[in-house]
Amino acid sequence: MSEQVPENHHEVLSLISEISRAVRCCQQEAVFCENVTFSQFFILDTVARSGSLKLSELHKILSVDKSTTTRLVDPLVTQGLIVREKSSRDSRAVNLKLTKEGKSVRQRVWTCLSGFLDALESEIPKTKRAEVYDAVRTFLNATRNACAAKCNV
């Protein structure tokens, strides 16, 4: 006996698949701009916005394995864009900070990225942008919550 799959399940699965394909350019490990990948730029930007960030906090923000976080950070350290510093409060903790060159590269990547973001934004009617961004945030939160519930079952 075969179960009927609700039509809305097909629609949701299709949306997830389409979103995944649409943002694939942001998930690739290829160099994006200024000799960093999109993921590495996200790390540079996240560290810059916090000033100093614990490696363990970055791991949570990225929602990836600790080894993956290290694998993404290592090239940034090698390139002299980020420094690792031992925490003065906890000898096991490592803080990440941008170097002067890291700040400069971050700014240049933002310049490079601006054209892409402008093009993306121009595809969304100005009068609907707030509504679209809110709907996407709602969908992402629902997806995260459903995934978290599925993993905790």
XYZ file of C-alpha atoms in Angstrom:
153
model
C 0.000 0.000 0.000
C 1.562 3.311 -1.022
C 1.114 6.448 1.048
C -0.069 9.651 -0.529
C 2.465 12.438 -0.206
C 0.822 15.779 0.502
C 1.269 18.229 -2.402
C 2.721 20.867 -0.097
C 5.560 18.427 0.780
C 6.562 18.362 -2.879
C 6.511 22.159 -2.941
C 8.651 22.496 0.205
C 11.143 19.907 -1.017
C 11.331 21.691 -4.350
C 11.976 25.033 -2.596
C 14.772 23.510 -0.523
C 16.343 22.020 -3.628
C 16.064 25.264 -5.611
C 17.511 27.357 -2.768
C 20.387 24.924 -2.447
C 21.159 25.144 -6.164
C 20.773 28.928 -6.221
C 23.308 29.518 -3.448
C 25.781 26.884 -4.589
C 28.197 29.644 -5.655
C 28.467 30.582 -1.983
C 29.225 27.024 -0.888
C 32.028 26.171 -3.274
C 35.565 25.855 -2.029
C 36.889 27.684 -5.077
C 38.576 31.032 -4.593
C 35.890 33.672 -4.570
C 37.837 36.920 -4.443
C 41.206 38.098 -3.061
C 42.440 34.500 -2.726
C 39.759 33.485 -0.209
C 36.702 31.292 -0.567
C 33.215 32.526 0.265
C 33.310 30.520 3.522
C 36.657 32.022 4.460
C 35.346 35.511 3.723
C 32.380 34.817 5.983
C 34.887 33.921 8.711
C 36.920 37.092 8.106
C 33.783 39.194 8.278
C 32.458 37.439 11.382
C 35.768 37.834 13.225
C 36.019 41.491 12.134
C 32.533 42.312 13.374
C 33.246 40.808 16.792
C 36.801 42.162 17.086
C 37.964 38.933 18.680
C 36.179 35.618 18.415
C 36.728 32.325 20.194
C 37.333 29.433 17.828
C 34.614 27.512 19.698
C 32.128 30.341 19.018
C 33.018 30.319 15.330
C 32.402 26.564 15.255
C 28.862 27.169 16.552
C 28.220 30.032 14.100
C 29.346 27.946 11.110
C 27.414 24.860 12.284
C 30.149 22.540 11.037
C 32.488 20.018 12.627
C 35.352 21.398 14.687
C 37.807 19.926 12.189
C 36.031 21.744 9.347
C 36.251 25.033 11.248
C 39.983 24.464 11.702
C 40.365 23.517 8.032
C 38.683 26.777 6.993
C 40.670 28.941 9.430
C 44.118 27.416 8.774
C 44.617 28.962 5.298
C 43.606 32.360 6.682
C 46.271 32.006 9.366
C 48.827 30.831 6.780
C 48.013 33.836 4.560
C 48.519 36.150 7.534
C 44.898 37.328 7.572
C 43.982 35.949 11.003
C 46.044 35.283 14.119
C 45.290 32.720 16.775
C 45.883 33.850 20.329
C 45.579 31.839 23.520
C 42.853 33.145 25.762
C 44.070 34.855 28.910
C 41.030 33.455 30.769
C 41.162 29.834 29.558
C 44.418 28.234 28.410
C 42.468 25.738 26.264
C 40.561 28.445 24.377
C 41.840 30.112 21.227
C 40.800 33.590 20.126
C 40.851 34.686 16.496
C 41.686 38.245 15.438
C 42.159 39.875 12.061
C 45.585 41.160 11.171
C 46.064 44.499 9.420
C 46.249 42.589 6.112
C 43.126 40.624 7.085
C 41.221 43.871 7.584
C 42.451 45.109 4.211
C 41.501 41.885 2.400
C 38.083 41.925 4.073
C 37.466 45.430 2.763
C 38.590 44.508 -0.759
C 36.356 41.421 -0.783
C 33.413 43.547 0.340
C 34.117 45.787 -2.658
C 34.267 42.727 -4.929
C 31.107 41.258 -3.386
C 29.119 44.483 -3.635
C 28.479 44.039 -7.363
C 27.045 40.564 -6.793
C 24.861 41.762 -3.907
C 23.657 44.792 -5.891
C 22.704 42.513 -8.799
C 20.922 40.132 -6.444
C 19.034 42.927 -4.729
C 18.027 44.501 -8.047
C 16.198 41.270 -8.946
C 13.840 41.786 -5.991
C 11.303 44.599 -6.417
C 12.134 47.398 -3.977
C 8.604 47.383 -2.548
C 8.868 43.665 -1.697
C 12.435 43.438 -0.325
C 11.544 43.646 3.374
C 8.779 41.082 2.891
C 11.057 38.733 0.907
C 13.915 38.979 3.430
C 11.485 38.361 6.307
C 9.982 35.342 4.512
C 13.432 33.874 3.819
C 14.463 34.362 7.481
C 11.240 32.653 8.586
C 11.868 29.729 6.220
C 15.493 29.401 7.364
C 14.488 29.405 11.047
C 11.825 26.786 10.372
C 14.373 24.649 8.516
C 16.933 24.976 11.330
C 14.343 24.120 13.973
C 13.061 21.109 12.021
C 16.622 19.874 11.435
C 17.502 20.321 15.110
C 14.361 18.425 16.152
C 15.140 15.647 13.655
C 18.712 15.332 14.954
C 17.565 15.219 18.594
C 14.993 12.483 18.040
